[in-house]
Tab-separated table of C-alpha atoms and ligand atoms in Angstrom:
chain	number	residue	atom	x	y	z
J	1	MET	CA	6.828	-24.131	-8.059
J	2	THR	CA	7.477	-22.399	-11.363
J	3	MET	CA	9.884	-19.864	-12.811
J	4	GLY	CA	9.810	-16.479	-11.141
J	5	GLN	CA	8.609	-17.859	-7.859
J	6	LYS	CA	10.958	-18.119	-4.921
J	7	LYS	CA	12.101	-21.489	-3.655
J	8	GLN	CA	11.202	-21.452	0.021
J	9	THR	CA	13.827	-23.130	2.129
J	10	LYS	CA	13.192	-21.725	5.556
J	11	SER	CA	10.149	-21.744	7.746
J	12	GLY	CA	10.891	-18.450	9.577
J	13	GLY	CA	8.275	-15.791	8.992
J	14	LEU	CA	5.938	-18.481	7.597
J	15	ALA	CA	7.982	-18.403	4.360
J	16	GLY	CA	6.694	-21.010	1.958
J	17	VAL	CA	3.767	-21.949	4.191
J	18	VAL	CA	0.448	-22.227	2.370
J	19	ALA	CA	-1.822	-20.661	4.967
J	20	GLY	CA	-5.179	-21.031	3.247
J	21	LYS	CA	-7.086	-21.033	-0.020
J	22	SER	CA	-8.013	-17.952	-1.996
J	23	SER	CA	-9.575	-17.249	-5.368
J	24	ILE	CA	-8.655	-13.559	-5.411
J	25	SER	CA	-5.214	-13.431	-7.003
J	26	THR	CA	-2.349	-15.522	-8.277
J	27	VAL	CA	1.105	-14.258	-7.439
J	28	GLY	CA	3.547	-15.805	-9.888
J	29	THR	CA	2.318	-19.340	-9.266
J	30	GLY	CA	2.545	-20.479	-12.869
J	31	HIS	CA	-0.051	-17.966	-14.002
J	32	GLY	CA	1.727	-14.636	-13.456
J	33	LEU	CA	0.120	-11.899	-11.399
J	34	ASN	CA	-3.645	-11.936	-11.938
J	35	TYR	CA	-6.594	-10.500	-10.064
J	36	ARG	CA	-9.495	-12.960	-10.306
J	37	GLY	CA	-7.949	-14.392	-13.450
J	38	TYR	CA	-7.286	-11.043	-15.161
J	39	ASP	CA	-3.682	-10.265	-16.037
J	40	ILE	CA	-2.329	-7.323	-14.070
J	41	TYR	CA	-0.773	-5.929	-17.275
J	42	ASP	CA	-4.181	-5.812	-18.991
J	43	LEU	CA	-5.775	-4.225	-15.934
J	44	ALA	CA	-2.998	-1.623	-15.677
J	45	LYS	CA	-3.323	-0.828	-19.388
J	46	TYR	CA	-7.072	-0.749	-19.847
J	47	ALA	CA	-8.904	-0.515	-16.516
J	48	THR	CA	-9.669	2.120	-13.931
J	49	PHE	CA	-9.020	1.534	-10.247
J	50	GLU	CA	-12.791	1.475	-9.663
J	51	GLU	CA	-13.214	-1.391	-12.141
J	52	VAL	CA	-10.447	-3.290	-10.373
J	53	ALA	CA	-11.938	-2.643	-6.926
J	54	PHE	CA	-15.301	-3.875	-8.219
J	55	LEU	CA	-13.610	-6.954	-9.702
J	56	LEU	CA	-11.927	-7.765	-6.389
J	57	LEU	CA	-15.047	-7.178	-4.309
J	58	LYS	CA	-17.816	-8.506	-6.548
J	59	GLU	CA	-15.816	-11.237	-8.291
J	60	LYS	CA	-16.448	-9.986	-11.844
J	61	LEU	CA	-15.630	-6.995	-14.014
J	62	PRO	CA	-18.518	-4.530	-13.894
J	63	ASN	CA	-20.589	-3.691	-16.940
J	64	ALA	CA	-21.094	0.021	-17.663
J	65	LYS	CA	-24.244	0.294	-15.517
J	66	GLU	CA	-22.699	-1.557	-12.574
J	67	LEU	CA	-19.572	0.584	-12.747
J	68	ALA	CA	-21.590	3.804	-12.811
J	69	GLU	CA	-23.599	2.680	-9.777
J	70	PHE	CA	-20.482	1.584	-7.915
J	71	LYS	CA	-18.772	4.923	-8.563
J	72	LYS	CA	-21.894	6.765	-7.469
J	73	GLU	CA	-21.844	4.872	-4.186
J	74	LEU	CA	-18.145	5.544	-3.610
J	75	ILE	CA	-18.717	9.257	-4.270
J	76	SER	CA	-21.673	9.288	-1.868
J	77	PHE	CA	-19.311	8.279	0.955
J	78	ARG	CA	-16.709	11.023	0.400
J	79	GLY	CA	-18.249	13.360	2.955
J	80	LEU	CA	-16.875	13.582	6.511
J	81	SER	CA	-19.129	13.912	9.533
J	82	GLU	CA	-18.501	16.765	11.976
J	83	SER	CA	-17.343	14.283	14.623
J	84	LEU	CA	-14.822	12.641	12.288
J	85	LYS	CA	-13.530	16.055	11.226
J	86	GLU	CA	-13.109	16.956	14.878
J	87	VAL	CA	-11.118	13.783	15.527
J	88	LEU	CA	-8.908	14.503	12.504
J	89	ARG	CA	-8.315	18.059	13.704
J	90	LEU	CA	-7.284	16.680	17.104
J	91	ILE	CA	-4.648	14.328	15.669
J	92	PRO	CA	-1.394	16.275	16.059
J	93	LYS	CA	0.191	17.969	13.068
J	94	ASP	CA	3.408	15.962	13.472
J	95	SER	CA	1.666	12.567	13.496
J	96	HIS	CA	2.496	10.094	10.788
J	97	PRO	CA	-0.311	10.057	8.184
J	98	MET	CA	-0.457	6.249	8.513
J	99	ASP	CA	-1.560	6.804	12.106
J	100	VAL	CA	-4.128	9.265	10.808
J	101	MET	CA	-5.513	6.608	8.473
J	102	ARG	CA	-5.577	4.064	11.298
J	103	THR	CA	-7.353	6.415	13.696
J	104	GLY	CA	-9.683	7.695	10.983
J	105	VAL	CA	-10.895	4.183	10.165
J	106	SER	CA	-11.060	3.231	13.821
J	107	PHE	CA	-13.219	6.243	14.657
J	108	LEU	CA	-15.371	5.676	11.594
J	109	GLY	CA	-16.171	2.259	13.061
J	110	ASN	CA	-17.735	4.015	16.042
J	111	ILE	CA	-20.110	6.131	14.014
J	112	SER	CA	-20.919	3.973	10.976
J	113	PRO	CA	-22.665	0.644	10.540
J	114	ASP	CA	-20.919	-2.529	9.454
J	115	ASP	CA	-23.564	-3.049	6.805
J	116	LYS	CA	-23.703	-4.212	3.202
J	117	LEU	CA	-22.217	-0.918	1.986
J	118	VAL	CA	-19.253	-0.933	4.345
J	119	ASP	CA	-16.800	-1.758	1.514
J	120	GLU	CA	-17.966	1.185	-0.581
J	121	ARG	CA	-18.011	3.450	2.494
J	122	LEU	CA	-14.396	2.669	3.347
J	123	LEU	CA	-13.113	2.989	-0.212
J	124	GLY	CA	-15.018	6.206	-0.720
J	125	ILE	CA	-13.972	7.965	2.464
J	126	LEU	CA	-10.255	7.139	2.776
J	127	PRO	CA	-8.991	9.813	0.336
J	128	SER	CA	-11.107	12.416	2.150
J	129	ILE	CA	-9.707	11.420	5.557
J	130	LEU	CA	-6.144	11.806	4.327
J	131	ALA	CA	-6.714	15.016	2.393
J	132	TYR	CA	-8.763	16.665	5.151
J	133	TRP	CA	-6.117	16.034	7.824
J	134	HIS	CA	-3.313	17.121	5.478
J	135	ASN	CA	-4.890	20.390	4.423
J	136	PHE	CA	-6.098	21.270	7.895
J	137	HIS	CA	-2.715	20.779	9.527
J	138	VAL	CA	-0.413	21.893	6.737
J	139	HIS	CA	-2.421	24.758	5.221
J	140	GLY	CA	-4.833	25.542	8.055
J	141	LYS	CA	-7.744	25.006	5.656
J	142	GLU	CA	-10.609	22.555	5.398
J	143	ILE	CA	-11.201	20.819	2.082
J	144	ASP	CA	-14.569	20.648	0.441
J	145	THR	CA	-15.110	16.930	-0.187
J	146	LYS	CA	-17.393	17.704	-3.122
J	147	SER	CA	-15.678	17.421	-6.477
J	148	SER	CA	-16.346	17.026	-10.165
J	149	LYS	CA	-13.722	14.276	-10.213
J	150	GLU	CA	-15.519	10.948	-10.289
J	151	ASP	CA	-12.540	8.637	-9.973
J	152	ILE	CA	-10.443	8.076	-6.862
J	153	ALA	CA	-7.120	8.757	-8.622
J	154	SER	CA	-7.952	12.298	-9.712
J	155	TYR	CA	-10.040	13.033	-6.586
J	156	LEU	CA	-7.120	12.070	-4.355
J	157	LEU	CA	-4.663	14.207	-6.313
J	158	GLU	CA	-7.067	17.144	-6.501
J	159	LYS	CA	-7.767	17.121	-2.769
J	160	LEU	CA	-4.201	16.468	-1.626
J	161	HIS	CA	-3.208	19.491	-3.696
J	162	ALA	CA	-6.263	21.572	-2.822
J	163	PHE	CA	-4.106	24.307	-1.283
J	164	SER	CA	-0.633	23.357	-2.549
J	165	LYS	CA	1.489	26.174	-3.952
J	166	PRO	CA	1.669	26.042	-7.753
J	167	SER	CA	4.643	23.990	-8.914
J	168	PRO	CA	5.576	21.810	-11.897
J	169	GLU	CA	4.838	18.724	-9.749
J	170	VAL	CA	1.363	19.953	-8.816
J	171	SER	CA	0.589	20.798	-12.469
J	172	LEU	CA	1.769	17.332	-13.471
J	173	ALA	CA	-0.355	15.709	-10.741
J	174	LEU	CA	-3.442	17.472	-12.057
J	175	SER	CA	-2.692	16.638	-15.704
J	176	PRO	CA	-4.022	13.560	-17.579
J	177	LEU	CA	-0.608	11.879	-17.264
J	178	GLY	CA	-0.594	12.473	-13.499
J	179	THR	CA	-4.057	10.947	-13.112
J	180	GLU	CA	-3.089	8.016	-15.315
J	181	ALA	CA	0.027	7.346	-13.230
J	182	MET	CA	-1.978	7.444	-10.000
J	183	ASN	CA	-4.718	5.235	-11.436
J	184	VAL	CA	-2.172	2.614	-12.522
J	185	SER	CA	-0.354	2.810	-9.215
J	186	LEU	CA	-3.621	2.191	-7.341
J	187	ILE	CA	-4.301	-0.823	-9.591
J	188	LEU	CA	-0.839	-2.280	-8.999
J	189	TYR	CA	-1.089	-1.809	-5.236
J	190	ALA	CA	-4.650	-3.170	-4.928
J	191	GLU	CA	-4.042	-6.831	-4.213
J	192	HIS	CA	-1.214	-9.277	-3.589
J	193	GLU	CA	-2.468	-12.530	-2.082
J	194	PHE	CA	-1.438	-13.415	1.499
J	195	ASN	CA	0.941	-10.513	2.126
J	196	ALA	CA	1.425	-9.512	5.769
J	197	SER	CA	-1.273	-6.836	6.002
J	198	THR	CA	-3.857	-8.900	4.120
J	199	PHE	CA	-3.117	-11.851	6.336
J	200	ALA	CA	-3.519	-9.617	9.402
J	201	ALA	CA	-6.900	-8.454	8.093
J	202	ARG	CA	-7.922	-12.081	7.474
J	203	ILE	CA	-6.835	-13.133	10.959
J	204	CYS	CA	-8.990	-10.365	12.375
J	205	ALA	CA	-11.947	-11.432	10.194
J	206	SER	CA	-11.466	-15.050	11.269
J	207	THR	CA	-12.378	-14.127	14.851
J	208	ASN	CA	-15.752	-12.797	13.598
J	209	SER	CA	-14.584	-9.241	14.257
J	210	ASP	CA	-16.060	-6.246	12.421
J	211	THR	CA	-14.863	-4.836	9.091
J	212	TYR	CA	-13.409	-1.614	10.522
J	213	SER	CA	-11.217	-3.615	12.916
J	214	CYS	CA	-10.008	-5.765	10.015
J	215	ILE	CA	-8.953	-2.682	8.052
J	216	VAL	CA	-7.283	-1.146	11.113
J	217	SER	CA	-5.289	-4.403	11.447
J	218	GLY	CA	-4.286	-4.095	7.799
J	219	ILE	CA	-3.206	-0.459	8.128
J	220	GLY	CA	-1.120	-1.122	11.246
J	221	THR	CA	0.622	-4.023	9.512
J	222	LEU	CA	1.220	-2.163	6.251
J	223	ARG	CA	2.907	0.696	8.086
J	224	GLY	CA	6.247	-1.086	8.715
J	225	ASN	CA	9.121	-0.578	6.286
J	226	LEU	CA	9.513	-4.267	5.479
J	227	HIS	CA	6.024	-4.009	3.954
J	228	GLY	CA	4.180	-0.902	2.680
J	229	GLY	CA	6.398	1.552	4.530
J	230	ALA	CA	9.160	0.591	2.096
J	231	ASN	CA	7.983	3.164	-0.474
J	232	GLU	CA	8.595	6.009	1.981
J	233	ALA	CA	11.916	4.472	3.089
J	234	ALA	CA	12.990	3.983	-0.544
J	235	TYR	CA	12.411	7.678	-1.301
J	236	GLU	CA	14.437	8.700	1.735
J	237	LEU	CA	17.289	6.550	0.485
J	238	ILE	CA	17.173	7.671	-3.166
J	239	SER	CA	16.872	11.350	-2.264
J	240	SER	CA	19.784	11.146	0.181
J	241	PHE	CA	22.207	10.853	-2.754
J	242	GLU	CA	23.511	13.855	-4.658
J	243	ASN	CA	24.477	12.063	-7.845
J	244	SER	CA	25.184	8.660	-9.403
J	245	GLN	CA	28.701	8.331	-7.957
J	246	ASP	CA	27.431	9.225	-4.523
J	247	ALA	CA	24.640	6.641	-4.875
J	248	LEU	CA	27.033	3.923	-5.995
J	249	LYS	CA	29.342	4.587	-3.071
J	250	GLY	CA	26.466	4.810	-0.582
J	251	ILE	CA	24.855	1.553	-1.723
J	252	LYS	CA	28.171	-0.297	-1.581
J	253	GLU	CA	28.727	0.956	1.959
J	254	LYS	CA	25.252	-0.073	3.025
J	255	LEU	CA	25.636	-3.527	1.541
J	256	ASP	CA	29.055	-3.915	3.192
J	257	SER	CA	27.473	-3.107	6.530
J	258	LYS	CA	24.663	-5.640	5.790
J	259	ALA	CA	22.006	-2.929	5.792
J	260	LYS	CA	18.790	-3.607	3.892
J	261	ILE	CA	18.086	-1.465	0.864
J	262	MET	CA	14.443	-0.548	1.006
J	263	GLY	CA	12.362	-1.239	-2.081
J	264	PHE	CA	14.416	-4.303	-3.068
J	265	GLY	CA	13.695	-7.997	-2.752
J	266	HIS	CA	10.475	-9.839	-2.185
J	267	ARG	CA	9.270	-12.827	-0.226
J	268	VAL	CA	7.539	-14.521	-3.142
J	269	TYR	CA	9.564	-13.462	-6.194
J	270	VAL	CA	13.038	-14.662	-7.021
J	271	ASP	CA	14.356	-12.428	-9.802
J	272	ASN	CA	11.709	-9.877	-10.686
J	273	ASP	CA	8.559	-8.202	-9.344
J	274	PRO	CA	6.199	-8.194	-12.356
J	275	ARG	CA	4.704	-4.868	-11.272
J	276	ASN	CA	8.055	-3.100	-11.457
J	277	VAL	CA	8.237	-2.746	-15.221
J	278	VAL	CA	4.909	-0.887	-15.237
J	279	ILE	CA	5.602	1.510	-12.390
J	280	LYS	CA	9.142	2.117	-13.628
J	281	GLY	CA	7.686	3.138	-16.989
J	282	TYR	CA	5.551	5.772	-15.267
J	283	SER	CA	8.496	6.968	-13.205
J	284	LYS	CA	10.402	7.519	-16.447
J	285	ARG	CA	7.496	9.292	-18.157
J	286	LEU	CA	6.926	11.603	-15.183
J	287	SER	CA	10.642	12.243	-14.833
J	288	ASP	CA	10.822	13.209	-18.529
J	289	ALA	CA	7.749	15.424	-18.198
J	290	LEU	CA	9.395	17.288	-15.317
J	291	GLY	CA	12.851	17.379	-16.911
J	292	ASP	CA	14.190	15.564	-13.822
J	293	LYS	CA	17.851	14.742	-14.269
J	294	LYS	CA	18.492	13.322	-10.859
J	295	LEU	CA	15.990	11.095	-9.097
J	296	TYR	CA	15.260	8.684	-11.926
J	297	THR	CA	18.931	8.413	-12.891
J	298	ILE	CA	19.955	7.684	-9.312
J	299	SER	CA	17.152	5.110	-9.019
J	300	GLU	CA	18.454	3.282	-12.077
J	301	VAL	CA	22.014	3.362	-10.748
J	302	ILE	CA	20.809	1.780	-7.494
J	303	GLU	CA	18.796	-0.812	-9.417
J	304	LYS	CA	21.819	-1.806	-11.517
J	305	GLU	CA	24.140	-1.965	-8.522
J	306	MET	CA	21.700	-4.064	-6.468
J	307	TRP	CA	21.400	-6.564	-9.292
J	308	GLU	CA	25.161	-6.757	-9.874
J	309	GLU	CA	26.064	-7.027	-6.206
J	310	LYS	CA	23.188	-9.030	-4.737
J	311	LYS	CA	20.970	-10.242	-7.585
J	312	LEU	CA	18.193	-8.261	-5.890
J	313	PHE	CA	15.535	-6.510	-7.960
J	314	PRO	CA	13.280	-3.530	-7.258
J	315	ASN	CA	9.834	-4.340	-5.928
J	316	LEU	CA	6.753	-2.196	-6.577
J	317	ASP	CA	7.690	0.192	-3.761
J	318	PHE	CA	10.986	1.333	-5.270
J	319	TYR	CA	9.792	3.224	-8.349
J	320	SER	CA	6.469	4.092	-6.682
J	321	ALA	CA	8.597	6.358	-4.502
J	322	SER	CA	9.730	8.529	-7.430
J	323	VAL	CA	6.293	8.373	-9.088
J	324	TYR	CA	4.625	9.813	-5.989
J	325	HIS	CA	7.389	12.358	-5.521
J	326	PHE	CA	7.015	13.552	-9.119
J	327	LEU	CA	3.298	14.014	-8.392
J	328	GLY	CA	4.190	16.365	-5.527
J	329	ILE	CA	2.954	13.969	-2.844
J	330	PRO	CA	4.769	14.473	0.474
J	331	THR	CA	6.916	11.448	1.357
J	332	ALA	CA	5.011	10.478	4.507
J	333	TYR	CA	1.849	10.126	2.386
J	334	PHE	CA	3.241	7.415	0.105
J	335	THR	CA	2.117	4.527	2.319
J	336	PRO	CA	-1.311	6.081	3.028
J	337	VAL	CA	-1.863	6.194	-0.754
J	338	PHE	CA	-1.062	2.463	-0.709
J	339	VAL	CA	-3.795	2.114	1.969
J	340	VAL	CA	-6.348	3.832	-0.290
J	341	SER	CA	-5.671	1.134	-2.862
J	342	ARG	CA	-4.969	-1.994	-0.804
J	343	THR	CA	-8.191	-1.523	1.164
J	344	SER	CA	-9.902	-3.050	-1.881
J	345	GLY	CA	-7.775	-6.190	-1.574
J	346	TRP	CA	-8.154	-6.323	2.210
J	347	LEU	CA	-11.927	-6.110	1.912
J	348	ALA	CA	-12.038	-8.832	-0.752
J	349	HIS	CA	-10.022	-11.103	1.552
J	350	VAL	CA	-12.117	-10.249	4.611
J	351	ASN	CA	-15.253	-11.192	2.668
J	352	GLU	CA	-13.646	-14.376	1.374
J	353	GLN	CA	-12.500	-15.362	4.873
J	354	ARG	CA	-16.014	-14.881	6.203
J	355	LYS	CA	-17.578	-17.045	3.487
J	356	ASP	CA	-15.823	-20.178	4.683
J	357	ASN	CA	-14.482	-19.165	8.052
J	358	LYS	CA	-12.214	-21.075	10.331
J	359	LEU	CA	-10.445	-19.267	13.173
J	360	ILE	CA	-6.818	-18.640	12.188
J	361	ARG	CA	-4.833	-19.732	15.202
J	362	PRO	CA	-1.531	-21.472	14.509
J	363	SER	CA	0.755	-23.059	17.108
J	364	SER	CA	4.282	-22.250	18.172
J	365	GLU	CA	7.231	-24.429	19.021
J	366	TYR	CA	8.016	-23.823	22.708
J	367	VAL	CA	11.668	-22.908	23.311
J	368	GLY	CA	11.355	-21.452	26.855
J	369	LEU	CA	12.284	-22.637	30.352
J	370	ASP	CA	11.537	-26.086	31.727
J	371	LYS	CA	8.897	-26.292	34.423
J	372	GLN	CA	9.784	-23.972	37.363
J	373	GLU	CA	8.980	-24.119	41.067
J	374	TYR	CA	6.849	-21.120	42.111
J	375	ILE	CA	8.836	-18.785	44.432
J	376	ALA	CA	6.991	-16.696	46.991
J	377	LEU	CA	7.426	-12.931	46.449
J	378	GLU	CA	9.442	-12.400	49.681
J	379	ASN	CA	11.915	-15.126	48.672
J	380	ARG	CA	12.725	-13.760	45.225
J	381	ILE	CA	16.062	-12.108	44.688
G	401	COA	N1	18.626	-5.279	0.807
G	401	COA	C1	19.731	-5.996	1.125
G	401	COA	N2	19.701	-7.326	1.366
G	401	COA	C2	18.514	-7.934	1.228
G	401	COA	C3	17.333	-7.258	0.882
G	401	COA	C4	17.429	-5.871	0.673
G	401	COA	N3	16.363	-5.163	0.345
G	401	COA	N4	16.313	-8.131	0.826
G	401	COA	C5	16.820	-9.320	1.131
G	401	COA	N5	18.150	-9.193	1.386
G	401	COA	C6	19.058	-10.266	1.766
G	401	COA	C7	18.955	-10.483	3.269
G	401	COA	O1	19.848	-9.683	3.987
G	401	COA	C8	19.285	-11.949	3.366
G	401	COA	O2	20.675	-12.116	3.261
G	401	COA	P1	21.424	-13.271	4.096
G	401	COA	O3	20.810	-14.550	3.614
G	401	COA	O4	22.841	-13.065	3.735
G	401	COA	O5	21.106	-12.983	5.532
G	401	COA	C9	18.652	-12.542	2.109
G	401	COA	O6	18.630	-11.472	1.160
G	401	COA	C10	17.234	-13.024	2.350
G	401	COA	O7	16.466	-11.947	2.885
G	401	COA	P2	15.291	-12.078	3.923
G	401	COA	O8	15.016	-10.755	4.524
G	401	COA	O9	15.576	-13.212	4.885
G	401	COA	O10	14.149	-12.584	2.955
G	401	COA	P3	12.614	-12.381	3.168
G	401	COA	O11	11.919	-13.256	2.226
G	401	COA	O12	12.280	-12.514	4.612
G	401	COA	O13	12.506	-10.837	2.785
G	401	COA	C11	11.718	-8.755	2.331
G	401	COA	C12	11.595	-10.248	2.017
G	401	COA	C13	10.780	-8.008	1.400
G	401	COA	C14	11.300	-8.513	3.780
G	401	COA	C15	13.162	-8.290	2.112
G	401	COA	O14	13.564	-8.489	0.779
G	401	COA	C16	13.338	-6.850	2.528
G	401	COA	O15	13.534	-6.566	3.720
G	401	COA	N6	13.294	-5.894	1.562
G	401	COA	C17	13.382	-4.497	1.886
G	401	COA	C18	12.026	-3.965	2.363
G	401	COA	C19	11.030	-3.868	1.241
G	401	COA	O16	11.335	-3.388	0.159
G	401	COA	N7	9.822	-4.302	1.530
G	401	COA	C20	8.728	-4.269	0.572
G	401	COA	C21	8.421	-5.634	0.078
G	401	COA	S1	7.248	-5.596	-1.223
């Protein structure tokens, strides 16, 4: 164990348990956060999400030709079949978009092969699934999945805002800074070792199940607010406060009542999530670009208070909440955007699991009743 990594003292929730080997990322284990040996700070500064997805999936950074081919393949999978569109139209308007992603991928598994292009197909189609359902149910309009935008970050923003009313947030989302913020956010969210959803996807792969089922397992696991759902929950918290004083009072009350503050703390980090400094920087830049005087200030007040009171630090989800809000993304779509990104990590892990597979099937410690005599139905009280 090294600095920055949490000392694991309890076995609940598999804390501190090394559950397998992986060559995909290091998470603070003496090397900092790296994807296949590349520092996350370098990737966030210099790379595109597509380069990172290629790195995770193909185990090397692409050269220019490989990247162009990879992007071409992703783009070729943006289209939605009539049957998938019909399914998306049938999912009720008031559904949670995470359920839309789950059902979209699940249905896709019925109509698409689990072939050598399945990774590209999934990465390419996810933004279209989300944007199609959103625009159909919110604006009553169908998006055209064709676009001049070659990268996922700007395609996602363009299509989510295809019929949005003009606003400063929408203009920012469609500006170079907006695309840059989304690209970096997708890079930061792409991979994080044996987190709960990745582990769920690996468990599914370990049974020799198909790729679509693995990704559905990942989506269902990411949805909860102790994991990916924390970005949505963090926004709800931050936006519930009117001003700094209100936030200070509200956080104190929550801590007094032992409530969890969403977007803080982490299973593997002790005093800092290395991704926070990057996403916080974008939150500040977007807040300045919009002239926001409230959300970013309140976020910082909460951050300071959480450190002073509990020595807890913001994780990636906390400032992602304001970043996505500043880009005009509806709150319920924050975790689905995480899905668009983390699918690259899930797929890398699914492929790695399959290369050297062993069924993941741990044991439990039995704490139930002693052996019981069977009682006939008529004699039971
Ligand atoms: N707010 C308030 N208290 C928190 C907290 C938070 N966000 N995160 C941890 N704590 C406290 C717990 O209440 C617990 O206190 P106790 O020992 O007095 O009971 C202690 O810190 C340990 O927390 P625990 O939940 O047992 O640790 P964990 O390793 O299981 O938790 C998380 C990791 C991420 C689940 C946890 O920090 C959390 O629930 N955070 C909020 C949800 C979130 O942001 N999730 C996204 C993670 S990237």
